[in-house]
Short mmCIF file of C-alpha atoms and ligand atoms in Angstrom, two decimals:
data_model
loop_
_atom_site.label_atom_id
_atom_site.label_comp_id
_atom_site.label_asym_id
_atom_site.label_seq_id
_atom_site.Cartn_x
_atom_site.Cartn_y
_atom_site.Cartn_z
CA UNK A 1 34.35 134.72 229.61
CA UNK A 2 33.10 138.31 229.83
CA UNK A 3 35.77 140.70 228.61
CA UNK A 4 35.99 144.35 229.69
CA UNK A 5 37.34 147.20 227.58
CA UNK A 6 40.34 149.30 228.48
CA UNK A 7 38.02 152.25 228.84
CA UNK A 8 36.18 150.45 231.68
CA UNK A 9 39.27 149.13 233.47
CA UNK A 10 41.96 151.78 233.04
CA UNK A 11 42.37 154.90 235.19
CA UNK A 12 42.46 158.39 233.72
CA UNK A 13 46.26 158.50 233.41
CA UNK A 14 46.46 155.31 231.44
CA UNK A 15 43.67 156.45 229.11
CA UNK A 16 45.64 159.66 228.59
CA UNK A 17 48.73 157.59 227.75
CA UNK A 18 46.75 155.55 225.23
CA UNK A 19 45.48 158.72 223.56
CA UNK A 20 48.84 160.39 223.33
CA UNK A 21 50.45 157.19 222.01
CA UNK A 22 47.76 157.17 219.30
CA UNK A 23 48.76 160.72 218.27
CA UNK A 24 52.32 159.59 217.50
CA UNK A 25 51.01 156.48 215.78
CA UNK A 26 48.66 158.46 213.48
CA UNK A 27 51.49 160.81 212.63
CA UNK A 28 53.83 157.94 211.73
CA UNK A 29 51.16 156.23 209.60
CA UNK A 30 50.39 159.45 207.71
CA UNK A 31 54.04 160.07 206.88
CA UNK A 32 54.99 156.53 205.90
CA UNK A 33 52.56 155.16 203.37
CA UNK A 34 55.00 152.95 201.49
CA UNK A 35 57.25 150.08 202.60
CA UNK A 36 60.40 151.99 201.67
CA UNK A 37 59.32 155.10 203.59
CA UNK A 38 58.45 152.99 206.61
CA UNK A 39 61.87 151.31 206.58
CA UNK A 40 63.67 154.66 206.22
CA UNK A 41 61.76 156.29 209.08
CA UNK A 42 62.25 153.30 211.40
CA UNK A 43 66.02 153.37 210.77
CA UNK A 44 66.19 157.15 211.30
CA UNK A 45 64.35 156.70 214.60
CA UNK A 46 66.59 153.80 215.66
CA UNK A 47 69.71 155.84 214.87
CA UNK A 48 68.58 158.37 217.47
CA UNK A 49 68.97 155.53 219.98
CA UNK A 50 72.51 154.77 218.80
CA UNK A 51 71.73 152.00 216.32
CA UNK A 52 74.27 151.41 213.59
CA UNK A 53 74.44 149.24 210.50
CA UNK A 54 75.47 145.68 211.42
CA UNK A 55 78.26 145.86 208.82
CA UNK A 56 79.97 148.54 210.93
CA UNK A 57 80.51 146.02 213.76
CA UNK A 58 83.52 143.72 213.61
CA UNK A 59 82.30 141.93 216.72
CA UNK A 60 79.20 142.17 218.91
CA UNK A 61 79.00 142.50 222.68
CA UNK A 62 76.41 143.26 225.32
CA UNK A 63 74.54 146.48 224.67
CA UNK A 64 75.37 146.70 220.96
CA UNK A 65 72.51 148.11 218.89
CA UNK A 66 72.37 147.35 215.18
CA UNK A 67 70.16 147.03 212.13
CA UNK A 68 70.34 145.46 208.70
CA UNK A 69 68.30 146.64 205.75
CA UNK A 70 67.34 144.24 202.96
CA UNK A 71 67.04 145.99 199.59
CA UNK A 72 65.30 149.00 201.09
CA UNK A 73 62.11 147.05 201.80
CA UNK A 74 62.83 144.99 204.91
CA UNK A 75 64.73 145.76 208.10
CA UNK A 76 65.75 143.88 211.22
CA UNK A 77 66.75 145.70 214.40
CA UNK A 78 68.71 143.95 217.13
CA UNK A 79 70.16 144.54 220.57
CA UNK A 80 72.52 142.20 222.43
CA UNK A 81 71.60 141.49 226.06
CA UNK A 82 73.32 139.80 228.97
CA UNK A 83 72.04 136.35 228.10
CA UNK A 84 74.08 134.12 225.84
CA UNK A 85 72.71 134.17 222.30
CA UNK A 86 72.35 130.37 222.27
CA UNK A 87 70.15 130.59 225.35
CA UNK A 88 67.62 132.17 223.06
CA UNK A 89 66.41 135.39 221.48
CA UNK A 90 63.12 137.24 221.34
CA UNK A 91 61.73 138.04 217.92
CA UNK A 92 58.71 140.15 217.03
CA UNK A 93 57.93 140.07 213.34
CA UNK A 94 55.34 142.15 211.52
CA UNK A 95 54.77 143.10 207.89
CA UNK A 96 54.93 146.63 206.58
CA UNK A 97 53.33 146.12 203.18
CA UNK A 98 49.61 146.88 202.89
CA UNK A 99 46.93 146.37 200.24
CA UNK A 100 47.21 149.05 197.57
CA UNK A 101 46.84 149.80 193.85
CA UNK A 102 50.09 149.35 191.87
CA UNK A 103 50.75 150.63 188.36
CA UNK A 104 51.07 148.00 185.65
CA UNK A 105 54.39 147.53 183.82
CA UNK A 106 53.20 149.66 180.85
CA UNK A 107 50.55 151.70 182.63
CA UNK A 108 49.93 154.81 180.53
CA UNK A 109 47.32 154.81 177.71
CA UNK A 110 44.69 157.04 176.16
CA UNK A 111 41.03 156.20 175.72
CA UNK A 112 38.27 158.63 174.65
CA UNK A 113 40.73 161.53 174.93
CA UNK A 114 41.46 160.69 178.53
CA UNK A 115 44.91 159.57 179.74
CA UNK A 116 44.73 156.69 182.21
CA UNK A 117 46.98 154.35 184.17
CA UNK A 118 46.36 150.62 184.08
CA UNK A 119 46.79 149.05 187.52
CA UNK A 120 47.23 145.82 189.45
CA UNK A 121 45.66 145.61 192.85
CA UNK A 122 48.12 144.42 195.50
CA UNK A 123 46.81 142.02 198.11
CA UNK A 124 43.33 140.73 198.82
CA UNK A 125 40.99 143.69 198.38
CA UNK A 126 37.28 144.16 197.77
CA UNK A 127 37.83 146.12 194.58
CA UNK A 128 34.69 148.27 194.75
CA UNK A 129 35.89 149.87 197.98
CA UNK A 130 38.80 151.49 196.12
CA UNK A 131 36.64 153.30 193.54
CA UNK A 132 35.68 157.00 193.63
CA UNK A 133 37.95 157.86 196.58
CA UNK A 134 40.84 160.32 196.44
CA UNK A 135 44.15 158.49 195.88
CA UNK A 136 47.69 159.74 196.14
CA UNK A 137 50.68 158.47 194.14
CA UNK A 138 53.84 157.32 195.90
CA UNK A 139 56.85 155.58 194.53
CA UNK A 140 60.35 155.29 193.19
CA UNK A 141 61.48 155.03 189.58
CA UNK A 142 64.84 153.35 189.02
CA UNK A 143 66.68 154.52 185.91
CA UNK A 144 69.19 152.62 183.80
CA UNK A 145 72.02 154.96 184.83
CA UNK A 146 71.70 153.74 188.43
CA UNK A 147 69.90 156.85 189.71
CA UNK A 148 66.33 156.98 190.93
CA UNK A 149 63.51 159.50 191.20
CA UNK A 150 61.04 159.63 194.05
CA UNK A 151 57.45 160.57 193.39
CA UNK A 152 54.80 161.68 195.89
CA UNK A 153 51.71 163.52 194.64
CA UNK A 154 48.41 164.05 196.46
CA UNK A 155 49.26 164.30 200.14
CA UNK A 156 49.67 168.06 200.37
CA UNK A 157 46.76 170.55 200.24
CA UNK A 158 47.82 172.12 196.93
CA UNK A 159 48.53 168.85 195.10
CA UNK A 160 46.12 166.99 192.82
CA UNK A 161 44.67 163.63 193.83
CA UNK A 162 43.71 160.71 191.61
CA UNK A 163 40.66 158.48 191.36
CA UNK A 164 39.13 155.42 189.73
CA UNK A 165 35.57 155.93 188.50
CA UNK A 166 32.48 153.79 189.13
CA UNK A 167 29.30 153.44 187.08
CA UNK A 168 26.43 155.74 188.07
CA UNK A 169 23.58 153.88 189.85
CA UNK A 170 21.15 155.08 187.18
CA UNK A 171 22.88 152.78 184.67
CA UNK A 172 23.99 150.04 187.01
CA UNK A 173 21.01 147.69 186.58
CA UNK A 174 23.19 145.03 184.95
CA UNK A 175 26.15 145.63 187.26
CA UNK A 176 23.97 145.27 190.37
CA UNK A 177 22.78 141.80 189.21
CA UNK A 178 26.34 140.52 189.03
CA UNK A 179 28.37 139.12 191.90
CA UNK A 180 30.73 141.65 193.48
CA UNK A 181 33.65 139.79 191.86
CA UNK A 182 32.14 140.01 188.39
CA UNK A 183 30.67 143.48 188.79
CA UNK A 184 34.04 145.06 189.43
CA UNK A 185 36.61 143.45 187.10
CA UNK A 186 40.27 144.18 187.88
CA UNK A 187 40.87 145.49 184.37
CA UNK A 188 38.42 148.32 185.08
CA UNK A 189 40.54 149.75 187.90
CA UNK A 190 42.09 152.38 185.62
CA UNK A 191 43.13 155.66 187.14
CA UNK A 192 42.38 159.03 185.50
CA UNK A 193 45.63 160.89 184.84
CA UNK A 194 44.67 163.84 182.58
CA UNK A 195 42.49 165.30 179.84
CA UNK A 196 44.42 168.18 178.29
CA UNK A 197 45.86 167.44 174.81
CA UNK A 198 49.24 168.35 173.38
CA UNK A 199 47.89 170.20 170.33
CA UNK A 200 51.11 169.77 168.35
CA UNK A 201 50.68 166.00 168.28
CA UNK A 202 48.67 164.06 165.67
CA UNK A 203 47.43 161.18 167.83
CA UNK A 204 47.32 160.20 171.51
CA UNK A 205 47.49 163.90 172.24
CA UNK A 206 46.50 163.67 175.90
CA UNK A 207 48.88 160.80 176.63
CA UNK A 208 51.65 162.84 174.95
CA UNK A 209 50.93 165.80 177.20
CA UNK A 210 51.15 163.59 180.30
CA UNK A 211 54.46 162.17 179.05
CA UNK A 212 55.67 165.75 178.63
CA UNK A 213 54.71 166.58 182.21
CA UNK A 214 56.46 163.41 183.47
CA UNK A 215 59.59 164.34 181.52
CA UNK A 216 59.60 167.99 182.66
CA UNK A 217 58.91 167.37 186.34
CA UNK A 218 60.54 164.02 186.96
CA UNK A 219 62.87 163.45 184.03
CA UNK A 220 61.32 160.08 183.26
CA UNK A 221 60.34 158.42 179.98
CA UNK A 222 57.54 155.97 179.26
CA UNK A 223 59.98 153.03 179.24
CA UNK A 224 61.10 153.81 182.77
CA UNK A 225 57.83 152.56 184.27
CA UNK A 226 59.01 148.96 184.04
CA UNK A 227 61.66 149.54 186.70
CA UNK A 228 59.46 151.61 188.96
CA UNK A 229 57.62 150.85 192.17
CA UNK A 230 54.65 153.21 191.90
CA UNK A 231 51.50 152.75 193.90
CA UNK A 232 48.25 154.51 194.62
CA UNK A 233 46.99 154.66 198.20
CA UNK A 234 44.16 156.57 199.88
CA UNK A 235 45.11 160.26 200.12
CA UNK A 236 45.05 162.07 203.44
CA UNK A 237 46.04 161.55 207.03
CA UNK A 238 45.14 159.06 209.73
CA UNK A 239 42.25 160.47 211.76
CA UNK A 240 40.46 160.05 215.07
CA UNK A 241 37.05 158.47 214.67
CA UNK A 242 33.92 158.61 216.83
CA UNK A 243 32.49 161.45 218.96
CA UNK A 244 34.62 160.23 221.86
CA UNK A 245 37.67 159.98 219.55
CA UNK A 246 38.36 156.45 220.85
CA UNK A 247 39.07 155.02 217.39
CA UNK A 248 41.62 155.50 214.64
CA UNK A 249 40.53 155.49 210.98
CA UNK A 250 43.43 155.14 208.59
CA UNK A 251 44.92 153.49 205.56
CA UNK A 252 47.48 150.75 206.16
CA UNK A 253 46.78 149.61 209.70
CA UNK A 254 47.19 145.98 208.59
CA UNK A 255 49.91 145.55 209.52
CA UNK A 256 51.59 148.86 210.29
CA UNK A 257 49.73 148.97 213.61
CA UNK A 258 51.72 145.92 214.76
CA UNK A 259 54.90 147.20 213.06
CA UNK A 260 54.62 150.54 214.85
CA UNK A 261 53.80 149.01 218.24
CA UNK A 262 56.60 146.44 217.95
CA UNK A 263 59.35 148.86 216.95
CA UNK A 264 58.35 151.49 219.50
CA UNK A 265 58.20 148.86 222.28
CA UNK A 266 61.55 147.48 221.05
CA UNK A 267 63.15 150.95 221.32
CA UNK A 268 61.65 151.49 224.80
CA UNK A 269 63.21 148.29 226.12
CA UNK A 270 66.89 148.40 225.18
CA UNK A 271 68.63 148.09 228.55
CA UNK A 272 67.73 144.48 229.19
CA UNK A 273 69.05 140.98 229.71
CA UNK A 274 67.42 139.67 226.59
CA UNK A 275 68.68 139.50 223.04
CA UNK A 276 65.83 141.28 221.33
CA UNK A 277 64.99 141.63 217.66
CA UNK A 278 62.34 143.51 215.74
CA UNK A 279 61.68 142.29 212.20
CA UNK A 280 59.74 144.33 209.65
CA UNK A 281 59.09 142.34 206.50
CA UNK A 282 57.55 143.02 203.09
CA UNK A 283 55.36 141.11 200.62
CA UNK A 284 53.09 139.39 203.19
CA UNK A 285 49.96 140.54 201.40
CA UNK A 286 51.03 138.72 198.22
CA UNK A 287 52.09 135.45 199.80
CA UNK A 288 55.58 136.09 201.24
CA UNK A 289 57.57 134.75 198.27
CA UNK A 290 60.04 137.47 197.32
CA UNK A 291 63.52 138.50 198.45
CA UNK A 292 62.17 140.99 201.02
CA UNK A 293 59.48 138.66 202.40
CA UNK A 294 59.47 136.52 205.54
CA UNK A 295 60.38 133.43 203.51
CA UNK A 296 63.62 135.02 202.22
CA UNK A 297 66.90 133.64 203.56
CA UNK A 298 67.75 137.20 204.68
CA UNK A 299 66.61 136.42 208.24
CA UNK A 300 68.71 133.27 208.52
CA UNK A 301 71.85 134.94 207.12
CA UNK A 302 71.30 137.93 209.41
CA UNK A 303 71.23 135.63 212.45
CA UNK A 304 74.34 133.80 211.18
CA UNK A 305 76.13 137.13 210.97
CA UNK A 306 75.03 138.00 214.50
CA UNK A 307 76.14 134.57 215.79
CA UNK A 308 79.57 134.81 214.17
CA UNK A 309 80.18 138.38 215.25
CA UNK A 310 79.23 137.39 218.81
CA UNK A 311 81.92 134.73 218.86
CA UNK A 312 79.78 131.62 218.36
CA UNK A 313 79.88 129.10 215.54
CA UNK A 314 77.26 128.42 212.90
CA UNK A 315 76.57 125.06 214.53
CA UNK A 316 75.02 127.03 217.42
CA UNK A 317 72.29 128.26 215.09
CA UNK A 318 69.86 125.38 215.74
CA UNK A 319 70.31 125.74 219.47
CA UNK A 320 69.63 129.47 219.26
CA UNK A 321 66.42 128.86 217.29
CA UNK A 322 65.31 126.05 219.59
CA UNK A 323 65.66 128.31 222.63
CA UNK A 324 64.09 131.37 221.02
CA UNK A 325 60.62 132.84 221.22
CA UNK A 326 58.70 134.73 218.57
CA UNK A 327 55.55 136.72 218.17
CA UNK A 328 54.03 136.86 214.74
CA UNK A 329 52.64 140.37 215.11
CA UNK A 330 49.76 140.70 212.71
CA UNK A 331 46.26 142.10 212.98
CA UNK A 332 43.20 140.00 213.69
CA UNK A 333 39.48 140.39 213.15
CA UNK A 334 37.02 141.97 215.57
CA UNK A 335 33.37 141.16 216.07
CA UNK A 336 31.54 143.55 213.74
CA UNK A 337 27.93 144.32 214.82
CA UNK A 338 27.09 144.96 211.13
CA UNK A 339 28.17 141.47 210.08
CA UNK A 340 27.62 139.29 213.14
CA UNK A 341 26.89 136.19 211.05
CA UNK A 342 30.48 135.98 209.86
CA UNK A 343 31.82 135.45 213.37
CA UNK A 344 31.64 132.88 216.11
CA UNK A 345 31.16 135.30 219.04
CA UNK A 346 32.67 133.08 221.75
CA UNK A 347 36.01 132.96 219.94
CA UNK A 348 36.15 136.38 218.32
CA UNK A 349 37.92 139.40 219.78
CA UNK A 350 35.92 142.52 220.65
CA UNK A 351 36.91 146.10 219.99
CA UNK A 352 38.60 147.89 222.91
CA UNK A 353 39.17 144.67 224.90
CA UNK A 354 42.88 144.56 224.25
CA UNK A 355 45.56 142.92 222.12
CA UNK A 356 44.42 139.68 220.50
CA UNK A 357 46.23 136.42 221.22
CA UNK A 358 45.54 133.91 218.46
CA UNK A 359 46.14 130.19 218.89
CA UNK A 360 44.71 129.19 215.52
CA UNK A 361 44.92 131.13 212.30
CA UNK A 362 43.69 129.68 209.01
CA UNK A 363 40.24 128.24 208.35
CA UNK A 364 38.37 124.93 208.28
CA UNK A 365 40.23 122.22 210.22
CA UNK A 366 43.07 124.52 211.37
CA UNK A 367 44.31 124.39 207.77
CA UNK A 368 47.50 126.40 207.30
CA UNK A 369 47.76 127.14 211.00
CA UNK A 370 51.04 126.89 212.96
CA UNK A 371 49.31 126.15 216.28
CA UNK A 372 51.93 126.69 219.01
CA UNK A 373 52.42 124.23 221.87
CA UNK A 374 50.38 124.80 225.03
CA UNK A 375 53.48 125.47 227.11
CA UNK A 376 54.29 128.49 224.98
CA UNK A 377 50.76 129.86 225.15
CA UNK A 378 50.90 129.49 228.96
CA UNK A 379 54.20 131.43 229.01
CA UNK A 380 52.66 134.29 227.00
CA UNK A 381 49.55 134.39 229.19
CA UNK A 382 51.73 134.49 232.27
CA UNK A 383 53.84 137.44 231.18
CA UNK A 384 50.83 139.40 229.89
CA UNK A 385 49.00 138.95 233.23
CA UNK A 386 52.12 139.72 235.25
CA UNK A 387 52.48 143.03 233.37
CA UNK A 388 48.78 143.93 233.49
CA UNK A 389 48.43 143.74 229.74
CA UNK A 390 44.83 143.97 228.55
CA UNK A 391 44.53 140.96 226.22
CA UNK A 392 41.90 138.65 224.79
CA UNK A 393 41.87 135.44 222.82
CA UNK A 394 40.55 135.67 219.28
CA UNK A 395 40.21 133.76 216.06
CA UNK A 396 39.59 135.00 212.58
CA UNK A 397 35.92 134.11 212.12
CA UNK A 398 33.36 131.37 211.67
CA UNK A 399 34.73 128.04 210.52
CA UNK A 400 34.47 127.27 206.79
CA UNK A 401 33.78 130.88 205.79
CA UNK A 402 37.31 131.62 204.73
CA UNK A 403 40.40 132.28 206.77
CA UNK A 404 43.73 133.93 206.74
CA UNK A 405 47.39 133.39 207.44
CA UNK A 406 50.35 135.27 208.78
CA UNK A 407 54.13 134.98 208.59
CA UNK A 408 54.19 132.71 211.67
CA UNK A 409 55.06 129.61 209.67
CA UNK A 410 58.32 131.11 208.39
CA UNK A 411 59.60 131.29 211.97
CA UNK A 412 57.93 128.19 213.36
CA UNK A 413 59.78 126.15 210.70
CA UNK A 414 63.06 126.95 212.49
CA UNK A 415 61.58 125.36 215.64
CA UNK A 416 61.20 128.81 217.21
CA UNK A 417 58.15 128.90 219.48
CA UNK A 418 55.86 131.29 217.58
CA UNK A 419 52.44 132.67 218.40
CA UNK A 420 50.17 135.13 216.61
CA UNK A 421 49.42 138.23 218.63
CA UNK A 422 48.29 141.62 217.34
CA UNK A 423 45.73 144.39 217.22
CA UNK A 424 42.11 143.83 216.19
CA UNK A 425 41.02 145.69 213.06
CA UNK A 426 37.61 146.38 211.52
CA UNK A 427 37.19 146.75 207.74
CA UNK A 428 40.49 144.96 207.21
CA UNK A 429 42.06 145.59 203.77
CA UNK A 430 39.62 148.44 203.06
CA UNK A 431 41.11 151.82 202.06
CA UNK A 432 40.39 153.01 205.60
CA UNK A 433 40.67 150.49 208.43
CA UNK A 434 39.31 151.03 211.93
CA UNK A 435 41.08 150.31 215.23
CA UNK A 436 40.64 151.18 218.90
CA UNK A 437 43.17 153.31 220.75
CA UNK A 438 42.79 150.94 223.72
CA UNK A 439 43.78 148.01 221.54
CA UNK A 440 46.71 149.85 219.95
CA UNK A 441 48.07 150.79 223.36
CA UNK A 442 47.61 147.32 224.81
CA UNK A 443 49.46 145.88 221.79
CA UNK A 444 52.37 148.20 222.62
CA UNK A 445 52.22 147.02 226.27
CA UNK A 446 52.02 143.36 225.24
CA UNK A 447 55.12 143.61 223.03
CA UNK A 448 56.97 145.51 225.79
CA UNK A 449 56.17 142.73 228.25
CA UNK A 450 57.44 140.15 225.76
CA UNK A 451 60.74 141.97 225.20
CA UNK A 452 61.17 142.61 228.95
CA UNK A 453 60.40 139.27 230.53
CA UNK A 454 62.75 136.31 230.86
MN1 MN B 1 48.45 141.35 208.02
MN1 MN B 2 46.45 141.55 205.43
#
C-alpha cells in the first residue's frame, strides 16, 4: 500500500501545529538528558495540572489525578475516569533511559600524565560513533551521610566538554582490517579528564589535581564514585535538521520521543471517561531487570494501591488487567536509503508517514515477540482512522538480520492487550538520532486517540 507523508496530506495549520509541538519537544529533550531529570520534569509539569502524590490520597474518586515515583527513576501518572476500574484501564508505557556512557565503579586513573575516566557503555551502541564527539557529564553522587551532590558539566557555553579519542587514520592500517567490534574495544572508551599536575605530589600528579578539583567544587572523594550515577551523553541541544527543518536531530530520542508524546497527550486528555495511566520506566536498554524497570513489581503494587483506594478488592486485579488495553510506546526503525539492504521495504515504515504500528517485534520466526490478537489490532486501527491519525504498519527489518524487543511482554503477561506503537527513528542508538516532525506529531495524536476513545 502506497503511504503518503504528513507533509503531503496535512493542511498548513496542521503543519504549523506539528512544527510548534516539535519546538517544545526539542526544549524538553535538551533539558532532560538523564532518567532522573526526566522524571522530575514530568512530575513538575503534572503538578501544574493538579497532580499529587498517590500517598496523599486516602481514597480515590472520579477526576483524581495522582502520580507515584519509584526511586527517582520511574514514574506512573494516573487519572480516574467515570468508568469502573474493573471495566478496564488504558496504559501507555515508554522507557526514559537511553544509550549512554557510564563511569565505571572506580573510574579515575592516570596514564602518560593524562587523567582519564574508565567507562561502561550503557545499552546496545556502535562504540565508534561515540568517539571524538563533545560529551557532557550528568549525574548524582550519593554520600554515606545520606546527602547527594548533583553534577552537570558541559551543557552551558562557558563549561568544558569531554571526549573519547580515536586513532588517527594515518596509523589505523591495522585497526581498519579488524571488525568494528574488535577495532573499537570497550576498554578503550576512556574519557580525557585533565592534564595539569599537582606539583606538590610525588606520583599520579594529574590524577591528584583532578581529585582536588572534585573535592573543592563538589565535596566528593574518590571512594564516592561507587555510589554515584554519573554518565556522559552528547553535549548540546536538540536541533532542527534539513533545509526545510522537517527533521529533529537529537540525543536520546529512543525512547524519549514516545515518553514525551505519551505524557503530553496524557495531560491533554484528563477530563474523560477512561481510567488513564502513563508509565515512564527505566533500564529498558539493559534488559529491564532492575527495580525501576518494566519487570519490577512496582507497577503491580501501584495498581493494587489504586484498586484498594478506589474501594475495590485485590481479587478484582485480574479482571482489571483482563479488561485493560496497553500501548508499548517505543521507537521503531525507518527505511534508510543509505542501508536499503537491511530492510524489507513492504513491511518497513517510512519517514514522515506517521506513527508506526508494530504487530511483530523481535527477529527470525517472531522470536521474543508478544504478537497481540487480531481483535486488538483492529480496535487500534479503528480508533486511529476515526481520529484521522496518520499511521503506518512497520516491522524492525529484514528477517534473520537481528531484531529488537520492547517492554510489551511485561504488560502482556498480565493478560493486558498490548501492542507496540511509536515513532520511527533513523540512526537509532547513535549519539544523535533523527526523527521527522510529522511522525512525532502523529505519535502525539495517536496516543491522544488511544486515551480518548472507549
Ligand atoms: Mn526503545
Ligand atoms: Mn533502544
